[in-house]
Amino acid sequence: LAEFFRRTYGPTGAFNAKPFEGSRSWAGARPEFRAIAYDSSGIAAHMGLLRRFIKIDGADLLVAELGLYGIRRDLEGLGISSSLRVVRPVLQELGVPFGFGTVRPALHKHVARLGRGGLLVVKSGIRVRSTLRDALLDKPPTRIDDALVVVLPVGRPISDWPAGEMIDRNGAEL
């Protein structure tokens, strides 16, 4: 898996592949569940999830954070909707009201396509605070991103997602 992530994230910048050096198959928090797709060429796609409470403008909300998404470069354009459909029954079994994740603004068009099908909702203008992966004496313990927030309604309708301008992950990004 570590090699898969290095190959998948490396073309987006060496810094993005760095957290997967050695045999480490996660970048921040360890996933609770992994969906891994294989084909004759090896690992085709991966998605991790982690149940956690996030705070939206101070209000606690149970979610399953979706992250560590990757698809082999030769399969790009075929995978995220399939991955979400595979993971959805797991989310229902875990009893979470929402799946939650963040993506870089550069991926807006990519994830917005999924929103048109009603699978998820993409929200912008929300800041997300995360604990840094490694504690460093010369850096603050958290960072704040202006990422796109992806919400997947699972046990409750999207209308139950709280309004707010700041999400605190209460931990490291998955």
Tab-separated table of N, CA and C in Angstrom:
chain	number	residue	atom	x	y	z
A	1	LEU	N	0.816	-1.211	0.000
A	1	LEU	CA	0.000	0.000	0.000
A	1	LEU	C	0.853	1.266	0.000
A	2	ALA	N	1.932	1.255	0.804
A	2	ALA	CA	2.788	2.444	0.856
A	2	ALA	C	3.324	2.783	-0.535
A	3	GLU	N	3.748	1.760	-1.267
A	3	GLU	CA	4.259	1.982	-2.621
A	3	GLU	C	3.148	2.514	-3.534
A	4	PHE	N	1.943	1.983	-3.397
A	4	PHE	CA	0.791	2.460	-4.173
A	4	PHE	C	0.573	3.954	-3.925
A	5	PHE	N	0.596	4.374	-2.647
A	5	PHE	CA	0.385	5.788	-2.328
A	5	PHE	C	1.532	6.658	-2.832
A	6	ARG	N	2.755	6.176	-2.732
A	6	ARG	CA	3.886	6.961	-3.252
A	6	ARG	C	3.722	7.182	-4.753
A	7	ARG	N	3.343	6.125	-5.484
A	7	ARG	CA	3.150	6.261	-6.938
A	7	ARG	C	1.931	7.112	-7.275
A	8	THR	N	0.882	7.010	-6.478
A	8	THR	CA	-0.355	7.744	-6.748
A	8	THR	C	-0.214	9.220	-6.416
A	9	TYR	N	0.360	9.521	-5.248
A	9	TYR	CA	0.448	10.914	-4.801
A	9	TYR	C	1.714	11.615	-5.278
A	10	GLY	N	2.757	10.861	-5.628
A	10	GLY	CA	4.021	11.455	-6.058
A	10	GLY	C	3.908	12.421	-7.221
A	11	PRO	N	3.139	12.091	-8.278
A	11	PRO	CA	3.034	13.020	-9.411
A	11	PRO	C	2.397	14.366	-9.058
A	12	THR	N	1.721	14.454	-7.905
A	12	THR	CA	1.123	15.727	-7.494
A	12	THR	C	2.108	16.547	-6.677
A	13	GLY	N	3.295	16.013	-6.447
A	13	GLY	CA	4.342	16.712	-5.707
A	13	GLY	C	5.050	15.762	-4.753
A	14	ALA	N	6.367	15.884	-4.680
A	14	ALA	CA	7.157	14.997	-3.819
A	14	ALA	C	6.702	15.091	-2.365
A	15	PHE	N	6.288	16.280	-1.933
A	15	PHE	CA	5.822	16.463	-0.559
A	15	PHE	C	4.610	15.578	-0.268
A	16	ASN	N	3.741	15.385	-1.252
A	16	ASN	CA	2.534	14.570	-1.061
A	16	ASN	C	2.849	13.089	-0.899
A	17	ALA	N	3.938	12.622	-1.482
A	17	ALA	CA	4.322	11.216	-1.370
A	17	ALA	C	5.171	10.949	-0.127
A	18	LYS	N	5.779	11.981	0.431
A	18	LYS	CA	6.696	11.835	1.557
A	18	LYS	C	6.089	11.113	2.767
A	19	PRO	N	4.831	11.369	3.152
A	19	PRO	CA	4.287	10.681	4.333
A	19	PRO	C	4.218	9.159	4.194
A	20	PHE	N	4.418	8.641	2.995
A	20	PHE	CA	4.304	7.200	2.765
A	20	PHE	C	5.665	6.530	2.588
A	21	GLU	N	6.715	7.189	3.064
A	21	GLU	CA	8.053	6.606	2.976
A	21	GLU	C	8.119	5.331	3.799
A	22	GLY	N	8.974	4.435	3.388
A	22	GLY	CA	9.090	3.159	4.090
A	22	GLY	C	7.848	2.319	3.836
A	23	SER	N	7.290	1.768	4.889
A	23	SER	CA	6.106	0.911	4.729
A	23	SER	C	4.864	1.543	5.329
A	24	ARG	N	4.881	2.841	5.587
A	24	ARG	CA	3.755	3.534	6.198
A	24	ARG	C	2.629	3.688	5.180
A	25	SER	N	1.463	3.136	5.493
A	25	SER	CA	0.340	3.166	4.552
A	25	SER	C	-0.757	4.130	4.993
A	26	TRP	N	-0.394	5.117	5.773
A	26	TRP	CA	-1.310	6.184	6.147
A	26	TRP	C	-0.478	7.442	6.276
A	27	ALA	N	-1.123	8.581	6.203
A	27	ALA	CA	-0.393	9.839	6.280
A	27	ALA	C	-0.641	10.526	7.613
A	28	GLY	N	-1.869	10.505	8.101
A	28	GLY	CA	-2.204	11.164	9.356
A	28	GLY	C	-2.710	10.143	10.348
A	29	ALA	N	-4.005	10.177	10.605
A	29	ALA	CA	-4.619	9.205	11.514
A	29	ALA	C	-4.718	7.858	10.807
A	30	ARG	N	-4.590	6.794	11.552
A	30	ARG	CA	-4.718	5.456	10.957
A	30	ARG	C	-6.180	5.175	10.631
A	31	PRO	N	-6.460	4.655	9.456
A	31	PRO	CA	-7.856	4.351	9.112
A	31	PRO	C	-8.385	3.174	9.930
A	32	GLU	N	-9.666	3.230	10.200
A	32	GLU	CA	-10.370	2.148	10.908
A	32	GLU	C	-10.776	1.051	9.929
A	33	PHE	N	-11.025	1.447	8.698
A	33	PHE	CA	-11.470	0.528	7.656
A	33	PHE	C	-10.826	0.962	6.352
A	34	ARG	N	-10.465	-0.013	5.533
A	34	ARG	CA	-9.911	0.262	4.212
A	34	ARG	C	-10.693	-0.527	3.172
A	35	ALA	N	-11.027	0.124	2.073
A	35	ALA	CA	-11.567	-0.569	0.905
A	35	ALA	C	-10.455	-0.556	-0.133
A	36	ILE	N	-10.013	-1.741	-0.519
A	36	ILE	CA	-8.914	-1.859	-1.467
A	36	ILE	C	-9.392	-2.676	-2.664
A	37	ALA	N	-9.279	-2.088	-3.845
A	37	ALA	CA	-9.658	-2.793	-5.078
A	37	ALA	C	-8.390	-3.290	-5.761
A	38	TYR	N	-8.437	-4.536	-6.222
A	38	TYR	CA	-7.311	-5.152	-6.921
A	38	TYR	C	-7.748	-5.554	-8.320
A	39	ASP	N	-6.794	-5.592	-9.228
A	39	ASP	CA	-7.008	-6.196	-10.534
A	39	ASP	C	-5.734	-6.960	-10.898
A	40	SER	N	-5.624	-7.386	-12.115
A	40	SER	CA	-4.471	-8.202	-12.512
A	40	SER	C	-3.146	-7.445	-12.415
A	41	SER	N	-3.186	-6.130	-12.336
A	41	SER	CA	-1.964	-5.326	-12.224
A	41	SER	C	-1.620	-4.966	-10.776
A	42	GLY	N	-2.432	-5.427	-9.820
A	42	GLY	CA	-2.156	-5.124	-8.413
A	42	GLY	C	-3.234	-4.245	-7.808
A	43	ILE	N	-2.833	-3.348	-6.912
A	43	ILE	CA	-3.789	-2.456	-6.257
A	43	ILE	C	-4.298	-1.454	-7.283
A	44	ALA	N	-5.612	-1.373	-7.406
A	44	ALA	CA	-6.230	-0.461	-8.369
A	44	ALA	C	-6.725	0.816	-7.686
A	45	ALA	N	-7.270	0.692	-6.468
A	45	ALA	CA	-7.825	1.857	-5.768
A	45	ALA	C	-7.851	1.581	-4.276
A	46	HIS	N	-7.927	2.656	-3.499
A	46	HIS	CA	-7.962	2.559	-2.041
A	46	HIS	C	-8.791	3.705	-1.490
A	47	MET	N	-9.551	3.429	-0.435
A	47	MET	CA	-10.223	4.473	0.320
A	47	MET	C	-10.246	4.025	1.772
A	48	GLY	N	-9.884	4.932	2.663
A	48	GLY	CA	-9.907	4.635	4.091
A	48	GLY	C	-11.012	5.420	4.768
A	49	LEU	N	-11.420	4.940	5.948
A	49	LEU	CA	-12.381	5.698	6.742
A	49	LEU	C	-12.068	5.557	8.210
A	50	LEU	N	-12.475	6.570	8.960
A	50	LEU	CA	-12.234	6.636	10.390
A	50	LEU	C	-13.413	7.341	11.043
A	51	ARG	N	-14.081	6.643	11.973
A	51	ARG	CA	-15.152	7.312	12.726
A	51	ARG	C	-14.519	8.279	13.712
A	52	ARG	N	-15.100	9.468	13.784
A	52	ARG	CA	-14.613	10.466	14.737
A	52	ARG	C	-15.683	11.527	14.942
A	53	PHE	N	-15.544	12.257	16.034
A	53	PHE	CA	-16.385	13.426	16.255
A	53	PHE	C	-15.625	14.639	15.758
A	54	ILE	N	-16.271	15.411	14.906
A	54	ILE	CA	-15.719	16.691	14.487
A	54	ILE	C	-16.557	17.766	15.170
A	55	LYS	N	-16.028	18.960	15.207
A	55	LYS	CA	-16.784	20.098	15.738
A	55	LYS	C	-17.031	21.060	14.586
A	56	ILE	N	-18.274	21.444	14.436
A	56	ILE	CA	-18.628	22.460	13.445
A	56	ILE	C	-19.106	23.668	14.221
A	57	ASP	N	-18.294	24.730	14.182
A	57	ASP	CA	-18.536	25.924	14.993
A	57	ASP	C	-18.856	25.547	16.441
A	58	GLY	N	-18.119	24.574	16.984
A	58	GLY	CA	-18.235	24.193	18.389
A	58	GLY	C	-19.230	23.085	18.689
A	59	ALA	N	-20.051	22.689	17.728
A	59	ALA	CA	-21.039	21.621	17.946
A	59	ALA	C	-20.460	20.277	17.490
A	60	ASP	N	-20.526	19.267	18.356
A	60	ASP	CA	-20.006	17.932	18.018
A	60	ASP	C	-20.900	17.215	17.020
A	61	LEU	N	-20.255	16.494	16.090
A	61	LEU	CA	-20.992	15.716	15.101
A	61	LEU	C	-20.193	14.453	14.791
A	62	LEU	N	-20.839	13.297	14.919
A	62	LEU	CA	-20.209	12.029	14.548
A	62	LEU	C	-20.208	11.908	13.030
A	63	VAL	N	-19.041	11.570	12.473
A	63	VAL	CA	-18.899	11.349	11.028
A	63	VAL	C	-17.968	10.163	10.812
A	64	ALA	N	-17.950	9.684	9.603
A	64	ALA	CA	-16.894	8.776	9.163
A	64	ALA	C	-16.067	9.591	8.189
A	65	GLU	N	-14.846	9.916	8.604
A	65	GLU	CA	-13.985	10.674	7.698
A	65	GLU	C	-13.489	9.745	6.608
A	66	LEU	N	-13.649	10.167	5.372
A	66	LEU	CA	-13.188	9.423	4.213
A	66	LEU	C	-11.891	10.066	3.744
A	67	GLY	N	-10.892	9.263	3.531
A	67	GLY	CA	-9.620	9.820	3.106
A	67	GLY	C	-8.728	8.742	2.539
A	68	LEU	N	-7.483	9.130	2.328
A	68	LEU	CA	-6.514	8.223	1.723
A	68	LEU	C	-7.061	7.628	0.434
A	69	TYR	N	-7.770	8.473	-0.312
A	69	TYR	CA	-8.319	7.995	-1.574
A	69	TYR	C	-7.229	8.030	-2.631
A	70	GLY	N	-7.133	6.964	-3.356
A	70	GLY	CA	-6.196	6.918	-4.464
A	70	GLY	C	-6.673	5.930	-5.502
A	71	ILE	N	-6.385	6.248	-6.741
A	71	ILE	CA	-6.687	5.332	-7.840
A	71	ILE	C	-5.468	5.307	-8.752
A	72	ARG	N	-5.129	4.130	-9.224
A	72	ARG	CA	-3.957	3.999	-10.090
A	72	ARG	C	-4.130	4.901	-11.305
A	73	ARG	N	-3.060	5.495	-11.744
A	73	ARG	CA	-3.115	6.509	-12.810
A	73	ARG	C	-3.769	6.006	-14.090
A	74	ASP	N	-3.581	4.741	-14.440
A	74	ASP	CA	-4.175	4.238	-15.678
A	74	ASP	C	-5.685	4.026	-15.552
A	75	LEU	N	-6.235	4.180	-14.352
A	75	LEU	CA	-7.674	3.993	-14.135
A	75	LEU	C	-8.388	5.287	-13.757
A	76	GLU	N	-7.680	6.410	-13.763
A	76	GLU	CA	-8.290	7.678	-13.368
A	76	GLU	C	-9.541	7.950	-14.193
A	77	GLY	N	-10.538	8.475	-13.527
A	77	GLY	CA	-11.814	8.752	-14.170
A	77	GLY	C	-12.816	7.627	-14.011
A	78	LEU	N	-12.393	6.508	-13.439
A	78	LEU	CA	-13.280	5.353	-13.301
A	78	LEU	C	-13.635	5.027	-11.857
A	79	GLY	N	-13.000	5.689	-10.876
A	79	GLY	CA	-13.021	5.099	-9.558
A	79	GLY	C	-13.764	5.719	-8.409
A	80	ILE	N	-13.811	7.038	-8.238
A	80	ILE	CA	-14.297	7.563	-6.966
A	80	ILE	C	-15.774	7.261	-6.737
A	81	SER	N	-16.605	7.336	-7.757
A	81	SER	CA	-18.022	7.024	-7.550
A	81	SER	C	-18.206	5.550	-7.204
A	82	SER	N	-17.451	4.684	-7.850
A	82	SER	CA	-17.510	3.255	-7.514
A	82	SER	C	-17.024	3.019	-6.094
A	83	SER	N	-15.945	3.694	-5.707
A	83	SER	CA	-15.413	3.546	-4.353
A	83	SER	C	-16.437	3.977	-3.316
A	84	LEU	N	-17.115	5.093	-3.562
A	84	LEU	CA	-18.123	5.571	-2.612
A	84	LEU	C	-19.302	4.607	-2.523
A	85	ARG	N	-19.685	4.020	-3.639
A	85	ARG	CA	-20.792	3.050	-3.610
A	85	ARG	C	-20.411	1.776	-2.848
A	86	VAL	N	-19.145	1.400	-2.922
A	86	VAL	CA	-18.674	0.229	-2.172
A	86	VAL	C	-18.619	0.526	-0.674
A	87	VAL	N	-18.189	1.733	-0.319
A	87	VAL	CA	-18.014	2.101	1.084
A	87	VAL	C	-19.346	2.441	1.757
A	88	ARG	N	-20.327	2.885	1.008
A	88	ARG	CA	-21.602	3.324	1.593
A	88	ARG	C	-22.255	2.272	2.502
A	89	PRO	N	-22.350	0.993	2.104
A	89	PRO	CA	-22.938	0.001	3.018
A	89	PRO	C	-22.160	-0.145	4.328
A	90	VAL	N	-20.844	0.036	4.267
A	90	VAL	CA	-20.027	-0.009	5.491
A	90	VAL	C	-20.396	1.169	6.388
A	91	LEU	N	-20.556	2.344	5.792
A	91	LEU	CA	-20.947	3.520	6.561
A	91	LEU	C	-22.315	3.314	7.218
A	92	GLN	N	-23.242	2.713	6.477
A	92	GLN	CA	-24.563	2.432	7.035
A	92	GLN	C	-24.458	1.443	8.189
A	93	GLU	N	-23.633	0.438	8.034
A	93	GLU	CA	-23.429	-0.558	9.091
A	93	GLU	C	-22.811	0.069	10.339
A	94	LEU	N	-21.932	1.046	10.161
A	94	LEU	CA	-21.293	1.724	11.286
A	94	LEU	C	-22.235	2.711	11.976
A	95	GLY	N	-23.358	3.027	11.356
A	95	GLY	CA	-24.355	3.889	11.976
A	95	GLY	C	-23.987	5.358	12.042
A	96	VAL	N	-23.172	5.818	11.106
A	96	VAL	CA	-22.807	7.237	11.100
A	96	VAL	C	-23.831	8.034	10.299
A	97	PRO	N	-24.096	9.266	10.719
A	97	PRO	CA	-25.048	10.075	9.956
A	97	PRO	C	-24.484	10.594	8.633
A	98	PHE	N	-23.139	10.825	8.607
A	98	PHE	CA	-22.532	11.421	7.419
A	98	PHE	C	-21.134	10.857	7.191
A	99	GLY	N	-20.773	10.761	5.928
A	99	GLY	CA	-19.379	10.612	5.550
A	99	GLY	C	-18.861	12.019	5.326
A	100	PHE	N	-17.586	12.247	5.629
A	100	PHE	CA	-17.013	13.582	5.556
A	100	PHE	C	-15.597	13.465	5.019
A	101	GLY	N	-15.202	14.388	4.194
A	101	GLY	CA	-13.834	14.431	3.719
A	101	GLY	C	-13.512	15.806	3.181
A	102	THR	N	-12.272	16.011	2.849
A	102	THR	CA	-11.859	17.274	2.241
A	102	THR	C	-11.034	16.970	1.002
A	103	VAL	N	-11.093	17.874	0.056
A	103	VAL	CA	-10.282	17.766	-1.151
A	103	VAL	C	-9.717	19.137	-1.486
A	104	ARG	N	-8.619	19.127	-2.217
A	104	ARG	CA	-8.013	20.374	-2.667
A	104	ARG	C	-8.964	21.087	-3.633
A	105	PRO	N	-8.984	22.423	-3.608
A	105	PRO	CA	-9.832	23.160	-4.553
A	105	PRO	C	-9.586	22.780	-6.012
A	106	ALA	N	-8.384	22.324	-6.350
A	106	ALA	CA	-8.078	21.924	-7.736
A	106	ALA	C	-8.938	20.740	-8.179
A	107	LEU	N	-9.496	19.982	-7.228
A	107	LEU	CA	-10.325	18.825	-7.567
A	107	LEU	C	-11.820	19.151	-7.582
A	108	HIS	N	-12.163	20.421	-7.540
A	108	HIS	CA	-13.569	20.814	-7.457
A	108	HIS	C	-14.418	20.231	-8.583
A	109	LYS	N	-13.967	20.361	-9.816
A	109	LYS	CA	-14.747	19.841	-10.949
A	109	LYS	C	-14.908	18.327	-10.860
A	110	HIS	N	-13.854	17.658	-10.402
A	110	HIS	CA	-13.871	16.196	-10.300
A	110	HIS	C	-14.946	15.728	-9.306
A	111	VAL	N	-14.971	16.309	-8.109
A	111	VAL	CA	-15.946	15.856	-7.108
A	111	VAL	C	-17.321	16.466	-7.332
A	112	ALA	N	-17.389	17.626	-7.977
A	112	ALA	CA	-18.691	18.242	-8.248
A	112	ALA	C	-19.549	17.358	-9.154
A	113	ARG	N	-18.913	16.604	-10.052
A	113	ARG	CA	-19.658	15.669	-10.917
A	113	ARG	C	-20.446	14.674	-10.076
A	114	LEU	N	-19.853	14.221	-8.975
A	114	LEU	CA	-20.538	13.261	-8.110
A	114	LEU	C	-21.717	13.895	-7.399
A	115	GLY	N	-21.601	15.188	-7.103
A	115	GLY	CA	-22.696	15.896	-6.452
A	115	GLY	C	-23.924	16.010	-7.337
A	116	ARG	N	-23.718	16.083	-8.652
A	116	ARG	CA	-24.865	16.184	-9.569
A	116	ARG	C	-25.713	14.925	-9.533
A	117	GLY	N	-25.117	13.793	-9.216
A	117	GLY	CA	-25.862	12.540	-9.123
A	117	GLY	C	-26.519	12.329	-7.775
A	118	GLY	N	-26.343	13.275	-6.858
A	118	GLY	CA	-26.964	13.171	-5.547
A	118	GLY	C	-26.203	12.301	-4.557
A	119	LEU	N	-25.030	11.806	-4.956
A	119	LEU	CA	-24.255	10.930	-4.090
A	119	LEU	C	-23.657	11.693	-2.916
A	120	LEU	N	-23.237	12.936	-3.157
A	120	LEU	CA	-22.611	13.733	-2.113
A	120	LEU	C	-22.837	15.207	-2.386
A	121	VAL	N	-22.437	16.018	-1.412
A	121	VAL	CA	-22.549	17.468	-1.529
A	121	VAL	C	-21.164	18.059	-1.296
A	122	VAL	N	-20.782	19.009	-2.127
A	122	VAL	CA	-19.495	19.690	-1.986
A	122	VAL	C	-19.770	21.084	-1.441
A	123	LYS	N	-19.090	21.415	-0.333
A	123	LYS	CA	-19.277	22.719	0.304
A	123	LYS	C	-17.961	23.486	0.281
A	124	SER	N	-18.043	24.771	-0.015
A	124	SER	CA	-16.849	25.615	-0.015
A	124	SER	C	-17.030	26.717	1.020
A	125	GLY	N	-15.957	27.459	1.272
A	125	GLY	CA	-16.019	28.561	2.223
A	125	GLY	C	-15.987	28.103	3.676
A	126	ILE	N	-15.552	26.881	3.909
A	126	ILE	CA	-15.458	26.344	5.267
A	126	ILE	C	-13.981	26.082	5.557
A	127	ARG	N	-13.504	26.561	6.686
A	127	ARG	CA	-12.119	26.320	7.078
A	127	ARG	C	-12.076	25.042	7.920
A	128	VAL	N	-11.002	24.272	7.773
A	128	VAL	CA	-10.876	22.988	8.475
A	128	VAL	C	-9.566	22.980	9.259
A	129	ARG	N	-9.690	22.805	10.589
A	129	ARG	CA	-8.514	22.738	11.458
A	129	ARG	C	-8.159	21.275	11.691
A	130	SER	N	-6.878	20.959	11.549
A	130	SER	CA	-6.370	19.601	11.755
A	130	SER	C	-5.130	19.659	12.626
A	131	THR	N	-4.935	18.610	13.403
A	131	THR	CA	-3.697	18.465	14.156
A	131	THR	C	-2.614	18.017	13.185
A	132	LEU	N	-1.416	18.553	13.328
A	132	LEU	CA	-0.317	18.137	12.471
A	132	LEU	C	0.056	16.693	12.761
A	133	ARG	N	0.534	15.984	11.748
A	133	ARG	CA	0.918	14.576	11.889
A	133	ARG	C	2.045	14.382	12.889
A	134	ASP	N	3.019	15.273	12.841
A	134	ASP	CA	4.192	15.170	13.705
A	134	ASP	C	4.314	16.446	14.537
A	135	ALA	N	4.565	16.274	15.832
A	135	ALA	CA	4.762	17.432	16.707
A	135	ALA	C	6.147	18.018	16.455
A	136	LEU	N	6.189	19.303	16.184
A	136	LEU	CA	7.445	19.999	15.943
A	136	LEU	C	7.513	21.206	16.870
A	137	LEU	N	8.666	21.420	17.484
A	137	LEU	CA	8.807	22.508	18.439
A	137	LEU	C	8.711	23.885	17.792
A	138	ASP	N	9.081	23.994	16.532
A	138	ASP	CA	9.093	25.294	15.864
A	138	ASP	C	7.823	25.586	15.051
A	139	LYS	N	6.818	24.731	15.170
A	139	LYS	CA	5.577	24.918	14.411
A	139	LYS	C	4.379	24.794	15.345
A	140	PRO	N	3.276	25.462	15.014
A	140	PRO	CA	2.063	25.287	15.833
A	140	PRO	C	1.549	23.852	15.699
A	141	PRO	N	0.782	23.361	16.676
A	141	PRO	CA	0.322	21.964	16.646
A	141	PRO	C	-0.814	21.696	15.655
A	142	THR	N	-1.395	22.765	15.103
A	142	THR	CA	-2.504	22.587	14.162
A	142	THR	C	-2.265	23.403	12.908
A	143	ARG	N	-3.030	23.070	11.871
A	143	ARG	CA	-3.035	23.882	10.650
A	143	ARG	C	-4.488	24.083	10.238
A	144	ILE	N	-4.725	25.154	9.502
A	144	ILE	CA	-6.073	25.457	9.030
A	144	ILE	C	-6.029	25.518	7.512
A	145	ASP	N	-6.925	24.746	6.882
A	145	ASP	CA	-6.994	24.685	5.424
A	145	ASP	C	-8.309	25.276	4.940
A	146	ASP	N	-8.273	25.836	3.755
A	146	ASP	CA	-9.484	26.288	3.073
A	146	ASP	C	-9.798	25.273	1.986
A	147	ALA	N	-10.014	24.048	2.393
A	147	ALA	CA	-10.290	22.952	1.457
A	147	ALA	C	-11.779	22.899	1.138
A	148	LEU	N	-12.118	22.136	0.118
A	148	LEU	CA	-13.520	21.850	-0.155
A	148	LEU	C	-13.952	20.730	0.776
A	149	VAL	N	-15.125	20.873	1.361
A	149	VAL	CA	-15.668	19.865	2.266
A	149	VAL	C	-16.649	19.005	1.476
A	150	VAL	N	-16.461	17.700	1.567
A	150	VAL	CA	-17.321	16.745	0.873
A	150	VAL	C	-18.158	16.041	1.934
A	151	VAL	N	-19.478	16.068	1.768
A	151	VAL	CA	-20.395	15.449	2.725
A	151	VAL	C	-21.229	14.403	1.998
A	152	LEU	N	-21.232	13.205	2.559
A	152	LEU	CA	-21.993	12.091	2.014
A	152	LEU	C	-23.097	11.746	3.014
A	153	PRO	N	-24.349	12.102	2.729
A	153	PRO	CA	-25.432	11.744	3.658
A	153	PRO	C	-25.564	10.226	3.753
A	154	VAL	N	-25.600	9.709	4.975
A	154	VAL	CA	-25.696	8.263	5.175
A	154	VAL	C	-26.940	7.948	6.001
A	155	GLY	N	-26.944	8.329	7.275
A	155	GLY	CA	-28.069	8.022	8.167
A	155	GLY	C	-29.017	9.183	8.363
A	156	ARG	N	-28.642	10.360	7.870
A	156	ARG	CA	-29.488	11.549	8.001
A	156	ARG	C	-29.440	12.342	6.702
A	157	PRO	N	-30.456	13.140	6.443
A	157	PRO	CA	-30.463	13.936	5.202
A	157	PRO	C	-29.455	15.082	5.284
A	158	ILE	N	-29.033	15.570	4.135
A	158	ILE	CA	-28.051	16.652	4.076
A	158	ILE	C	-28.572	17.896	4.798
A	159	SER	N	-29.872	18.072	4.883
A	159	SER	CA	-30.431	19.229	5.590
A	159	SER	C	-30.084	19.212	7.080
A	160	ASP	N	-29.687	18.054	7.627
A	160	ASP	CA	-29.284	17.955	9.028
A	160	ASP	C	-27.812	18.300	9.253
A	161	TRP	N	-27.051	18.504	8.170
A	161	TRP	CA	-25.646	18.889	8.325
A	161	TRP	C	-25.617	20.308	8.898
A	162	PRO	N	-24.926	20.530	10.012
A	162	PRO	CA	-24.931	21.861	10.636
A	162	PRO	C	-24.246	22.918	9.769
A	163	ALA	N	-24.814	24.112	9.786
A	163	ALA	CA	-24.169	25.242	9.116
A	163	ALA	C	-22.982	25.665	9.976
A	164	GLY	N	-21.959	26.158	9.359
A	164	GLY	CA	-20.804	26.630	10.110
A	164	GLY	C	-19.666	26.980	9.186
A	165	GLU	N	-18.758	27.783	9.710
A	165	GLU	CA	-17.625	28.249	8.916
A	165	GLU	C	-16.313	27.606	9.315
A	166	MET	N	-16.293	26.844	10.441
A	166	MET	CA	-15.060	26.219	10.911
A	166	MET	C	-15.346	24.801	11.373
A	167	ILE	N	-14.601	23.856	10.815
A	167	ILE	CA	-14.667	22.462	11.253
A	167	ILE	C	-13.350	22.142	11.946
A	168	ASP	N	-13.443	21.593	13.134
A	168	ASP	CA	-12.264	21.120	13.856
A	168	ASP	C	-12.291	19.594	13.784
A	169	ARG	N	-11.269	19.025	13.187
A	169	ARG	CA	-11.210	17.564	13.018
A	169	ARG	C	-10.990	16.842	14.345
A	170	ASN	N	-10.508	17.526	15.353
A	170	ASN	CA	-10.162	16.873	16.620
A	170	ASN	C	-9.107	15.801	16.403
A	171	GLY	N	-8.168	16.042	15.530
A	171	GLY	CA	-7.110	15.085	15.245
A	171	GLY	C	-6.497	15.364	13.892
A	172	ALA	N	-5.649	14.428	13.484
A	172	ALA	CA	-4.976	14.558	12.197
A	172	ALA	C	-5.890	14.167	11.049
A	173	GLU	N	-5.644	14.740	9.896
A	173	GLU	CA	-6.377	14.367	8.685
A	173	GLU	C	-6.102	12.902	8.375
A	174	LEU	N	-7.132	12.199	7.923
A	174	LEU	CA	-6.950	10.792	7.565
A	174	LEU	C	-6.104	10.706	6.315
